[in-house]
Coordinates of C-alpha atoms and ligand atoms in Angstrom, one line a residue:
Chain A
M1 CA 155.9 74.6 82.0
S2 CA 152.6 74.2 83.8
I3 CA 151.2 74.9 87.2
D4 CA 151.5 71.8 89.4
L5 CA 148.2 71.6 91.1
S6 CA 147.9 68.0 92.1
T7 CA 150.1 67.8 95.1
A8 CA 153.0 69.6 96.5
T9 CA 152.5 73.2 95.7
L10 CA 148.9 73.5 97.0
K11 CA 149.4 71.4 100.1
A12 CA 152.4 73.5 100.9
M13 CA 150.5 76.7 100.2
P14 CA 149.9 78.2 103.6
S15 CA 146.3 79.3 104.0
P16 CA 146.1 82.5 105.9
P17 CA 145.2 81.9 109.5
P18 CA 141.5 82.2 110.5
E19 CA 140.4 85.6 111.4
A20 CA 139.4 86.2 115.0
K21 CA 135.7 86.4 115.3
E22 CA 134.3 89.9 116.0
S23 CA 132.1 90.4 118.9
P24 CA 128.7 92.0 118.0
F25 CA 129.9 95.1 119.6
Q26 CA 133.0 95.4 117.5
R27 CA 130.9 94.8 114.4
M28 CA 128.6 97.5 115.4
T29 CA 131.3 100.1 115.8
R30 CA 132.1 99.7 112.1
R31 CA 128.6 100.4 110.9
P32 CA 127.6 103.8 109.5
E33 CA 124.7 103.9 111.9
M34 CA 127.2 104.6 114.6
G35 CA 128.0 107.9 112.8
A36 CA 124.3 108.6 112.7
L37 CA 123.9 107.9 116.4
A38 CA 126.9 110.2 117.1
G39 CA 125.2 112.9 115.0
T40 CA 121.9 112.6 116.9
V41 CA 123.7 112.8 120.3
L42 CA 125.8 115.7 119.1
V43 CA 122.8 117.9 118.0
F44 CA 120.8 116.9 121.0
V45 CA 123.6 117.9 123.4
F46 CA 124.2 121.1 121.4
F47 CA 120.6 122.3 121.5
S48 CA 120.2 121.2 125.1
I49 CA 123.1 123.6 125.9
V50 CA 122.1 126.4 123.6
G51 CA 118.3 126.0 123.8
G52 CA 118.3 125.2 127.5
Q53 CA 115.3 124.3 129.6
N54 CA 112.7 125.1 126.9
F55 CA 114.3 122.7 124.4
L56 CA 114.4 120.0 127.1
S57 CA 110.8 120.6 128.2
I58 CA 107.9 118.4 127.2
G59 CA 107.0 121.1 124.6
G60 CA 110.4 121.0 123.2
A61 CA 110.5 117.2 123.0
S62 CA 107.1 117.0 121.3
A63 CA 108.2 119.6 118.7
W64 CA 111.0 117.5 117.3
L65 CA 109.2 114.2 117.9
N66 CA 106.2 115.4 115.8
V67 CA 108.4 116.6 113.0
A68 CA 110.5 113.4 113.1
S69 CA 107.4 111.2 113.0
E70 CA 105.8 112.7 109.9
L71 CA 109.2 112.7 108.3
L72 CA 109.9 109.1 109.2
I73 CA 106.6 107.8 107.7
I74 CA 107.8 109.2 104.4
A75 CA 111.6 108.7 104.8
I76 CA 111.5 105.0 105.7
P77 CA 110.0 103.8 102.4
V78 CA 112.1 106.3 100.6
G79 CA 115.2 104.9 102.3
L80 CA 114.1 101.3 101.4
L81 CA 114.0 102.5 97.8
M82 CA 117.5 104.1 98.2
I83 CA 118.8 100.8 99.5
A84 CA 117.5 99.2 96.4
G85 CA 119.3 101.8 94.3
E86 CA 116.4 104.1 93.4
L87 CA 115.2 107.6 94.4
D88 CA 111.7 108.9 94.8
L89 CA 111.4 112.7 94.4
S90 CA 107.7 112.6 93.9
V91 CA 106.7 112.3 97.6
G92 CA 105.9 116.1 97.9
S93 CA 103.2 116.1 95.2
V94 CA 101.9 112.7 96.3
L95 CA 101.3 114.1 99.8
A96 CA 99.5 117.2 98.3
A97 CA 97.5 115.0 96.0
S98 CA 96.5 112.7 98.8
S99 CA 95.4 115.5 101.2
M100 CA 93.5 117.3 98.4
T101 CA 91.8 114.1 97.5
L102 CA 90.6 113.5 101.0
A103 CA 89.5 117.1 101.5
I104 CA 87.7 117.3 98.2
I105 CA 85.9 114.0 98.5
S106 CA 85.1 114.1 102.2
G107 CA 85.0 117.8 102.8
Y108 CA 83.9 119.6 99.6
L109 CA 81.7 116.8 98.3
G110 CA 80.7 115.6 101.7
L111 CA 81.1 111.9 101.0
P112 CA 82.0 109.6 104.0
M113 CA 85.5 109.9 105.3
I114 CA 86.3 106.3 104.5
I115 CA 85.8 106.9 100.8
G116 CA 88.1 109.9 100.9
F117 CA 90.6 108.0 103.0
V118 CA 90.8 105.0 100.6
A119 CA 90.9 107.3 97.6
A120 CA 93.8 109.3 99.1
L121 CA 95.9 106.2 99.8
G122 CA 94.9 104.9 96.4
I123 CA 96.3 108.1 94.7
G124 CA 99.6 107.4 96.5
A125 CA 99.7 103.8 95.5
L126 CA 98.8 104.7 92.0
A127 CA 101.6 107.3 91.7
G128 CA 104.0 104.8 93.1
L129 CA 102.8 102.1 90.7
V130 CA 103.3 104.4 87.8
N131 CA 106.8 105.4 89.0
G132 CA 107.7 101.8 89.5
I133 CA 106.4 100.5 86.2
I134 CA 108.2 103.2 84.2
T135 CA 111.4 102.8 86.2
A136 CA 111.4 99.0 86.1
R137 CA 110.3 98.6 82.4
T138 CA 112.4 101.3 80.8
N139 CA 115.9 102.3 81.6
V140 CA 115.0 105.8 82.6
P141 CA 116.6 106.6 86.0
S142 CA 114.1 106.9 88.8
F143 CA 115.6 110.3 89.5
V144 CA 114.0 111.6 86.3
V145 CA 110.9 109.5 86.4
T146 CA 109.9 110.6 89.9
L147 CA 111.0 114.3 89.3
G148 CA 108.6 114.2 86.3
M149 CA 105.9 112.7 88.6
N150 CA 106.5 115.4 91.2
F151 CA 105.8 118.2 88.7
G152 CA 103.1 116.4 86.7
L153 CA 101.1 115.4 89.8
A154 CA 101.5 118.9 91.3
G155 CA 100.0 120.3 88.1
I156 CA 97.1 117.8 88.0
T157 CA 96.3 118.4 91.7
L158 CA 96.3 122.2 91.2
G159 CA 94.3 122.0 88.0
L160 CA 91.7 119.6 89.3
S161 CA 91.2 121.3 92.6
R162 CA 90.7 124.7 90.9
A163 CA 88.3 123.1 88.4
I164 CA 86.3 121.3 91.1
T165 CA 86.4 123.7 94.0
G166 CA 87.6 126.9 92.5
T167 CA 90.3 127.2 95.1
T168 CA 93.6 125.7 96.1
S169 CA 92.8 125.3 99.8
V170 CA 89.9 123.1 100.9
P171 CA 88.5 122.8 104.4
I172 CA 87.2 119.6 105.8
T173 CA 85.3 118.6 109.0
V174 CA 87.1 115.4 110.1
D175 CA 84.9 112.9 111.8
P176 CA 85.9 111.9 115.3
V177 CA 87.1 108.4 114.5
F178 CA 89.5 109.7 111.9
K179 CA 90.5 112.6 114.0
N180 CA 91.4 110.3 116.8
L181 CA 93.3 107.9 114.6
F182 CA 95.3 110.3 112.5
G183 CA 95.0 113.9 113.5
S184 CA 94.8 114.1 117.3
L185 CA 97.3 115.2 120.0
V186 CA 98.1 112.8 122.8
G187 CA 98.7 114.6 126.1
G188 CA 97.9 117.8 124.3
Q189 CA 101.2 118.0 122.5
F190 CA 102.3 114.7 120.9
E191 CA 100.9 113.9 117.5
V192 CA 99.3 110.5 117.1
A193 CA 101.6 110.2 114.1
I194 CA 104.4 109.3 116.5
F195 CA 102.7 106.0 117.1
W196 CA 102.2 105.4 113.4
A197 CA 105.9 106.2 112.8
I198 CA 106.9 103.7 115.5
A199 CA 104.6 101.0 113.9
V200 CA 106.0 101.7 110.4
A201 CA 109.6 101.6 111.7
L202 CA 109.1 98.3 113.5
V203 CA 107.3 96.6 110.6
I204 CA 109.8 97.8 107.9
A205 CA 112.8 97.0 110.1
W206 CA 111.5 93.4 110.5
V207 CA 110.8 93.1 106.8
L208 CA 114.2 94.4 105.9
Q209 CA 116.3 92.5 108.3
M210 CA 114.3 89.3 108.9
T211 CA 112.7 88.3 105.7
P212 CA 113.9 86.9 102.4
W213 CA 112.2 89.9 100.7
G214 CA 114.4 92.2 102.7
N215 CA 117.4 90.3 101.6
W216 CA 116.3 90.9 98.0
V217 CA 116.1 94.6 98.5
F218 CA 119.8 94.6 99.6
A219 CA 120.8 92.4 96.7
I220 CA 119.0 94.5 94.1
G221 CA 120.8 97.6 95.4
G222 CA 124.1 95.8 95.5
D223 CA 124.0 94.5 92.0
K224 CA 120.9 94.4 89.9
D225 CA 122.2 92.0 87.3
S226 CA 123.5 89.4 89.8
A227 CA 120.2 89.8 91.7
R228 CA 118.3 89.0 88.5
A229 CA 120.5 86.0 87.8
T230 CA 119.6 84.5 91.2
G231 CA 116.0 84.5 90.2
I232 CA 114.8 87.5 92.2
P233 CA 111.9 89.2 90.5
V234 CA 113.6 92.5 90.4
P235 CA 110.9 94.6 88.6
R236 CA 108.2 93.3 90.9
V237 CA 110.3 94.2 94.0
K238 CA 111.0 97.6 92.7
I239 CA 107.4 98.3 91.8
T240 CA 106.4 97.3 95.3
L241 CA 108.9 99.6 96.8
F242 CA 107.7 102.6 94.8
V243 CA 104.1 101.7 95.8
L244 CA 105.2 101.7 99.5
S245 CA 106.9 105.1 99.0
G246 CA 103.7 106.5 97.5
L247 CA 101.6 105.0 100.3
G248 CA 103.9 106.6 102.9
A249 CA 103.6 110.0 101.4
A250 CA 99.8 109.7 100.9
F251 CA 99.5 108.6 104.6
V252 CA 101.2 111.7 105.8
G253 CA 98.8 113.6 103.5
V254 CA 95.9 112.1 105.4
I255 CA 97.5 112.8 108.8
Q256 CA 98.1 116.4 108.0
T257 CA 94.6 116.9 106.6
C258 CA 93.0 115.3 109.7
M259 CA 95.3 117.4 111.9
Y260 CA 94.7 120.8 110.4
N261 CA 91.1 120.2 109.1
S262 CA 92.1 121.4 105.6
A263 CA 94.3 120.7 102.6
Q264 CA 96.4 122.9 100.4
T265 CA 97.8 122.1 97.0
T266 CA 101.2 123.3 98.0
N267 CA 101.6 121.0 101.0
G268 CA 104.4 118.6 101.3
Q269 CA 107.1 119.8 98.9
S270 CA 109.6 120.1 101.8
F271 CA 109.5 116.4 102.3
V272 CA 111.1 115.7 98.9
F273 CA 114.6 116.7 100.1
N274 CA 114.0 116.4 103.8
S275 CA 113.4 112.7 103.5
I276 CA 116.6 112.2 101.4
I277 CA 118.6 114.2 104.0
A278 CA 117.2 112.2 106.9
V279 CA 118.0 108.9 105.1
V280 CA 121.5 109.8 104.1
I281 CA 122.3 111.2 107.6
G282 CA 121.0 107.8 108.7
G283 CA 123.8 106.0 106.9
V284 CA 122.0 104.7 103.8
L285 CA 124.3 104.7 100.9
L286 CA 123.2 106.9 98.0
T287 CA 124.6 104.3 95.7
G288 CA 122.4 101.6 97.2
G289 CA 123.0 98.2 98.7
Y290 CA 123.4 99.3 102.3
G291 CA 121.3 100.9 105.0
S292 CA 119.0 100.2 108.0
V293 CA 115.8 101.4 109.5
I294 CA 117.5 102.2 112.8
G295 CA 119.8 104.5 110.9
M296 CA 116.9 106.2 109.2
V297 CA 115.2 106.7 112.5
L298 CA 118.3 108.4 113.9
G299 CA 118.6 110.5 110.7
A300 CA 115.0 111.7 111.0
I301 CA 115.4 112.5 114.7
T302 CA 118.7 114.4 114.0
F303 CA 116.9 116.3 111.2
A304 CA 114.0 117.1 113.5
I305 CA 116.1 118.2 116.4
V306 CA 118.0 120.7 114.3
N307 CA 114.9 121.8 112.5
Q308 CA 113.0 122.5 115.7
G309 CA 115.8 123.1 118.2
I310 CA 116.8 126.3 116.4
Y311 CA 113.6 128.0 117.6
Y312 CA 114.8 127.5 121.2
T313 CA 118.1 129.3 120.6
G314 CA 116.8 132.7 119.6
W315 CA 118.8 132.5 116.4
S316 CA 117.5 132.8 112.9
S317 CA 116.2 129.5 111.4
D318 CA 118.7 130.1 108.5
W319 CA 121.2 128.5 110.8
A320 CA 119.2 125.3 110.9
S321 CA 119.7 124.9 107.2
F322 CA 123.4 125.5 107.6
I323 CA 123.7 122.9 110.3
L324 CA 121.7 120.4 108.2
G325 CA 123.8 121.0 105.1
A326 CA 127.0 120.5 107.1
L327 CA 125.6 117.3 108.7
L328 CA 124.5 116.0 105.3
L329 CA 127.9 116.6 103.8
A330 CA 129.7 115.0 106.8
A331 CA 127.3 112.0 106.6
V332 CA 128.0 111.5 102.8
L333 CA 131.7 111.6 103.4
M334 CA 131.5 109.2 106.2
N335 CA 129.3 106.8 104.3
N336 CA 131.7 106.9 101.4
T337 CA 134.6 106.1 103.7
F338 CA 132.6 103.2 105.1
R339 CA 131.9 102.0 101.6
R340 CA 135.5 102.2 100.5
L341 CA 136.7 100.3 103.6
A342 CA 134.0 97.7 103.1
L343 CA 135.0 97.2 99.5
S344 CA 138.8 97.0 100.1
S345 CA 140.1 93.5 100.6
G346 CA 140.1 92.3 104.2
P347 CA 143.4 90.8 105.1
K348 CA 145.5 94.0 105.2
K349 CA 142.7 96.1 106.7
T350 CA 141.9 94.0 109.7
S351 CA 145.1 92.0 110.4
G352 CA 146.8 94.8 112.2
K353 CA 143.9 95.6 114.5
K354 CA 143.3 92.3 116.1
A355 CA 145.8 89.5 116.3
Chain B
M1 CA 132.5 59.3 75.5
T2 CA 129.8 60.5 77.9
E3 CA 126.6 62.0 76.8
P4 CA 127.1 65.8 76.5
L5 CA 125.3 67.9 79.0
M6 CA 124.9 70.8 76.6
T7 CA 125.2 70.9 72.8
L8 CA 125.4 74.1 70.8
T9 CA 124.7 73.9 67.1
G10 CA 125.4 76.8 64.7
V11 CA 124.8 79.4 67.4
G12 CA 125.2 83.0 66.3
K13 CA 124.3 86.4 67.8
S14 CA 124.1 89.7 66.1
F15 CA 123.6 93.0 67.8
A16 CA 121.8 95.5 65.5
G17 CA 123.1 93.8 62.4
T18 CA 126.7 93.2 63.4
D19 CA 127.7 89.7 64.2
A20 CA 129.3 89.3 67.6
L21 CA 129.1 85.5 67.3
A22 CA 128.6 83.2 64.3
D23 CA 128.2 79.5 63.7
I24 CA 129.4 78.2 67.1
S25 CA 129.1 74.5 67.7
L26 CA 130.3 73.1 70.9
E27 CA 129.7 70.1 73.2
I28 CA 129.9 70.5 76.9
E29 CA 130.5 67.3 78.8
P30 CA 129.9 66.6 82.5
G31 CA 133.0 66.2 84.6
K32 CA 135.1 68.0 81.9
V33 CA 136.6 71.5 81.8
L34 CA 136.0 73.3 78.5
C35 CA 138.3 76.3 78.1
L36 CA 137.1 79.2 76.1
L37 CA 140.0 81.2 74.8
G38 CA 140.1 84.3 72.7
D39 CA 141.4 87.9 72.5
N40 CA 139.5 90.9 73.7
G41 CA 136.2 91.3 71.9
A42 CA 136.4 87.8 70.4
G43 CA 132.9 87.1 71.7
K44 CA 133.6 85.0 74.8
S45 CA 131.4 86.9 77.1
T46 CA 128.6 87.0 74.5
L47 CA 128.8 83.2 74.2
I48 CA 128.6 82.9 78.0
K49 CA 125.6 85.2 78.1
I50 CA 123.8 82.9 75.6
L51 CA 124.7 79.9 77.7
S52 CA 123.4 81.5 80.9
G53 CA 120.2 82.9 79.4
Y54 CA 121.0 86.6 79.3
H55 CA 120.9 86.7 75.5
A56 CA 118.8 84.6 73.2
P57 CA 120.9 83.4 70.2
T58 CA 119.9 84.9 66.8
T59 CA 120.6 81.6 65.1
G60 CA 121.3 78.1 66.0
T61 CA 120.0 75.7 68.7
I62 CA 120.9 74.7 72.2
E63 CA 120.3 71.3 73.6
V64 CA 120.4 70.3 77.2
D65 CA 120.5 66.5 77.9
G66 CA 119.7 66.0 74.2
K67 CA 116.5 68.1 74.3
Q68 CA 116.3 71.5 72.6
V69 CA 115.8 74.4 75.0
V70 CA 115.2 78.1 74.8
F71 CA 116.2 80.2 77.7
S72 CA 114.1 83.3 78.0
S73 CA 115.9 84.5 81.1
P74 CA 118.8 83.7 83.4
R75 CA 116.2 82.1 85.7
D76 CA 115.5 79.5 83.1
A77 CA 119.1 78.7 82.7
S78 CA 119.7 78.4 86.5
A79 CA 116.6 76.1 86.7
A80 CA 118.4 73.9 84.2
G81 CA 121.4 73.8 86.6
I82 CA 123.5 76.4 84.8
A83 CA 125.4 78.7 87.2
T84 CA 127.5 81.6 86.0
V85 CA 130.1 83.4 87.9
H86 CA 131.0 86.8 86.5
Q87 CA 134.4 88.3 86.6
Y88 CA 134.1 90.0 90.0
G89 CA 132.4 87.0 91.6
G90 CA 128.9 88.2 90.9
T91 CA 128.5 88.6 94.6
F92 CA 127.2 91.5 96.6
P93 CA 130.1 93.4 98.2
L94 CA 128.0 95.2 100.8
M95 CA 126.2 92.2 102.0
S96 CA 127.4 89.7 104.6
V97 CA 128.8 86.4 103.5
G98 CA 125.8 84.5 104.8
R99 CA 123.3 86.8 103.3
S100 CA 124.9 86.9 99.9
F101 CA 125.4 83.1 99.8
F102 CA 121.6 82.6 99.9
V103 CA 120.3 85.5 97.9
G104 CA 117.2 84.3 96.1
A105 CA 117.1 81.1 98.1
E106 CA 117.0 82.3 101.7
P107 CA 116.4 79.6 104.3
T108 CA 113.5 80.4 106.6
K109 CA 112.3 79.4 110.0
G110 CA 108.9 79.8 111.7
W111 CA 105.5 79.7 110.2
G112 CA 103.1 81.9 108.3
P113 CA 103.5 85.6 108.7
L114 CA 106.2 85.1 111.3
K115 CA 108.3 83.1 108.9
Y116 CA 111.7 84.7 109.0
F117 CA 115.1 84.5 107.2
D118 CA 117.2 82.1 109.2
K119 CA 120.5 84.0 109.2
A120 CA 122.2 81.7 111.7
T121 CA 121.8 78.7 109.3
A122 CA 122.7 80.9 106.3
N123 CA 126.0 81.9 108.0
K124 CA 126.8 78.4 109.2
V125 CA 126.3 76.8 105.8
A126 CA 128.2 79.6 103.9
I127 CA 131.2 79.3 106.2
R128 CA 131.1 75.5 106.0
E129 CA 131.0 75.5 102.2
L130 CA 133.8 78.0 102.0
K131 CA 135.9 75.8 104.3
S132 CA 135.2 72.8 102.1
L133 CA 136.9 74.8 99.3
G134 CA 139.9 75.5 101.5
I135 CA 138.9 79.1 102.5
T136 CA 139.6 79.0 106.2
R137 CA 140.4 82.6 106.9
I138 CA 136.8 83.7 106.9
N139 CA 135.0 82.2 109.9
D140 CA 132.3 84.7 110.5
G141 CA 129.3 84.7 108.2
N142 CA 128.5 88.3 109.2
R143 CA 131.6 89.6 107.5
L144 CA 130.9 91.7 104.4
V145 CA 131.8 90.1 101.1
G146 CA 133.6 93.2 100.1
G147 CA 136.2 92.5 102.8
M148 CA 137.2 89.3 101.1
S149 CA 140.1 89.0 98.6
G150 CA 139.4 88.4 94.9
G151 CA 140.1 84.7 95.2
E152 CA 138.0 84.3 98.2
R153 CA 135.1 86.0 96.4
Q154 CA 135.5 83.7 93.4
S155 CA 135.5 80.8 95.8
L156 CA 132.4 82.0 97.5
A157 CA 130.6 82.3 94.2
I158 CA 131.7 78.8 93.1
A159 CA 130.8 77.4 96.5
R160 CA 127.4 78.9 96.1
A161 CA 126.9 77.4 92.6
V162 CA 128.0 74.0 93.7
Y163 CA 125.9 74.1 96.9
F164 CA 122.8 74.9 94.9
G165 CA 123.4 71.9 92.6
A166 CA 124.9 73.4 89.5
R167 CA 125.5 70.9 86.7
L168 CA 127.3 73.4 84.5
L169 CA 129.6 76.0 86.1
I170 CA 130.5 78.9 83.8
L171 CA 133.4 81.1 85.0
D172 CA 134.2 84.3 83.2
E173 CA 137.9 85.0 83.7
P174 CA 137.9 83.9 87.3
T175 CA 141.7 84.1 87.6
A176 CA 142.2 87.4 85.7
A177 CA 142.6 89.7 88.6
L178 CA 144.3 87.3 91.0
G179 CA 147.8 86.8 92.2
V180 CA 149.7 83.6 91.5
K181 CA 148.7 81.8 94.7
E182 CA 145.0 82.8 94.6
A183 CA 144.8 81.9 90.9
A184 CA 146.2 78.5 91.7
H185 CA 143.6 78.1 94.5
V186 CA 140.8 78.9 92.1
L187 CA 142.2 76.4 89.6
K188 CA 142.2 73.8 92.3
I189 CA 138.6 74.5 93.1
I190 CA 137.8 74.1 89.4
M191 CA 139.4 70.7 89.5
Q192 CA 137.3 69.9 92.6
A193 CA 134.1 70.8 90.8
R194 CA 135.2 68.7 87.8
Q195 CA 135.8 65.7 90.1
K196 CA 132.2 66.0 91.3
G197 CA 131.1 65.5 87.8
I198 CA 130.2 69.1 87.2
A199 CA 130.8 70.5 83.7
V200 CA 132.9 73.6 83.7
V201 CA 133.2 76.3 81.1
F202 CA 136.3 78.3 81.9
V203 CA 136.9 81.6 80.1
T204 CA 140.4 82.9 80.2
H205 CA 143.1 84.9 78.5
N206 CA 145.7 82.9 80.3
V207 CA 146.9 80.0 78.2
L208 CA 148.9 78.6 81.1
H209 CA 145.8 78.5 83.4
A210 CA 143.8 77.0 80.6
M211 CA 146.3 74.2 80.0
T212 CA 146.5 73.4 83.7
V213 CA 142.9 72.5 84.1
G214 CA 141.4 72.1 80.6
D215 CA 140.2 68.9 79.0
R216 CA 139.0 70.5 75.9
F217 CA 139.7 73.9 74.3
A218 CA 137.9 76.2 71.9
V219 CA 139.5 79.3 70.5
L220 CA 137.3 82.2 69.4
I221 CA 138.5 84.8 66.9
H222 CA 136.1 87.6 65.8
G223 CA 133.1 85.7 66.9
R224 CA 134.0 82.5 65.1
K225 CA 135.4 79.3 66.4
A226 CA 138.9 79.2 65.0
D227 CA 140.0 76.0 66.6
D228 CA 138.7 73.2 68.8
F229 CA 141.0 70.6 70.3
M230 CA 141.6 68.2 73.2
K231 CA 144.2 68.3 75.9
G232 CA 147.7 67.7 74.7
E233 CA 146.9 68.3 71.0
R234 CA 148.5 71.7 70.9
T235 CA 151.5 73.4 72.4
R236 CA 151.4 76.5 74.5
E237 CA 153.0 78.5 71.6
Q238 CA 150.5 77.2 69.1
I239 CA 147.6 78.3 71.3
T240 CA 149.1 81.7 72.0
D241 CA 149.7 82.3 68.4
L242 CA 146.2 81.2 67.5
M243 CA 144.6 83.5 70.1
A244 CA 146.5 86.5 68.9
G245 CA 145.9 85.7 65.2
G246 CA 149.3 84.1 64.5
E247 CA 151.3 86.6 62.4
A248 CA 150.5 89.6 64.5
M249 CA 152.2 87.9 67.5
A250 CA 155.3 86.9 65.4
E251 CA 155.6 90.5 64.3
L252 CA 155.3 91.8 67.8
E253 CA 157.9 89.4 69.1
A254 CA 160.3 90.4 66.3
E255 CA 159.8 94.1 67.3
I256 CA 160.4 93.2 71.0
A257 CA 163.5 91.3 70.1
Q258 CA 164.7 94.4 68.2
Y259 CA 164.3 96.6 71.3
E260 CA 166.1 94.0 73.4
S261 CA 169.1 93.9 71.1
Q262 CA 169.3 97.7 71.2
A263 CA 169.3 97.8 74.9
Ligands
LIG401 N1 125.0 94.3 74.1 C1 125.8 94.4 73.0 N2 125.4 95.3 72.0 C2 126.2 95.5 71.0 N3 127.4 94.9 70.8 C3 127.9 94.0 71.7 C4 127.1 93.8 72.9 N4 127.8 92.9 73.7 C5 128.9 92.6 73.0 N5 129.0 93.3 71.9 C6 130.1 93.2 70.9 O1 130.3 91.9 70.6 C7 131.7 91.7 70.5 C8 132.2 90.6 71.4 O2 132.2 91.0 72.8 P1 132.5 90.1 74.0 O3 132.2 90.9 75.2 O4 131.7 88.9 73.9 O5 134.0 89.8 73.9 P2 135.0 89.1 74.9 O6 135.6 88.0 74.1 O7 134.3 88.7 76.1 O8 136.1 90.1 75.2 P3 136.9 90.4 76.5 O9 138.0 89.5 76.5 O10 137.4 91.8 76.3 O11 136.0 90.3 77.7 C9 132.4 93.0 70.8 O12 132.7 93.6 69.5 C10 131.4 93.8 71.5 O13 131.5 95.1 71.2
LIG402 MG1 134.5 89.3 78.3

């Protein structure tokens, strides 16, 4: 007995009929970002009703836009890392280290702003580089590596600022150029960070969707070994992603320092989890391999609306945490369902829907 | 006889002192299918990983086109025209068909900093190549790979390898998880590749599948080459017995016969 391949059987083998092409709209409805959009609309409507006119006022809008923007500058690179299958829990301490660096160099020591600025971003890049090299060269999960970095760097920042300045909070007089670029309010209420966030979102969205490098990020998160086999320089891409994440956190450190004319060693720790929450609500899979910048933007906006909207309701802000927790859980469940559907074979799943 | 594409001489691999593979000598010829048979843990995957540059052999030498080579990474092997498809297709389930087809070799359009990934071309080529292998169901390159059946995914991976000019196609149990029809389809694609002059190394547990497409066979037992023969030189029973270590199979069959007679 053997399988007859040459002629009859295979010719007679009916190939399933071609699937109907999906319209871009149909394809969109099956993406997890649609869930993120639904979440954003839901919380916006909810707080519009409960928070009323004040939430909808310019002041209300600027409140959540400001929060969303700072969050996004950190969350987008963190989200890229998550798409590539890695986590970064060190953004909190990187932010603090960066803002202390700027305040000590250009405030306490009185050196030119530009030196403090470059050093602050340099600290972020360096922390990312260390995270990246350790993660890429050893098999230690980035979860542990960056958690270690978050604690270690917090310690160094605290220790050094006490040793140098004798305090944990350092004031700085920000020169006007830097104030305008990073720490000013547009129209009296809108942080200039909003524009930076838009720029970061546009650039990273382009890179992720439209460049070969972006394709590599998806491939690495999808299957590291297959990605390596195709010749992608996996360690180099990962190290670059960690550096970007460090730079994002350091940049927000600079923004906050210029904004508030001072730096504290304890700044920034809330970003560690908030960035992950925003990214996951935005439809990025915790397991890697899937996600989009538009989703992250929606996730950050949803987070910010809940986080700020609560102040317009007259309720305790504890309820904001509750709502965010519930949203996060719902998002994870939805993302998992999406993943399961995407990974199950096509024919059965789609044939019934469209014929 | 044609010049072999790849020659292994006395290749062995040990992991922390234990030999997973010892003294393997093989010749891989273009336009021929070499079937690698063996029971679980026999060392088939280890051998494949050596061929595709994941592992460096502990002993022995590898020659490609008569020249000795040392692969220090999978990249070196793919530069030499060696493409490996792992059991689940080695594709990226959450990526679109077009994107995954071109991972690591993305076509671009435009110039300088505005050079961008030409997804329209990627989709078009991927779908065209799938069609040439008889996969006609998928006609949208934006579809996720995870939504394809196992056979379609194997076909995608093979199409990719052939498109990028593979000279040696290594397939690790490509038919293992497939139904009868899909397995037959993958076997047909193997024959198509063979016809193009590509050398194929086909790893399988399934003696029937091996006999359908194989020109040459090598049986591994406990990391050693137990037998090596050409098409038609052994019967199916002989191969099965060999793979299972002969006597063990006879005993098992006797036991099964006992249960059957009791029933
Ligand atoms: N990285 C490794 N480290 C240590 N031992 C290994 C490693 N890879 C394989 N081995 C051992 O080498 C032997 C051969 O394994 P291999 O995976 O090559 O078998 P196989 O023939 O592919 O089996 P299967 O049919 O189950 O896929 C096994 O005993 C396995 O435990
Ligand atoms: Mg194996």
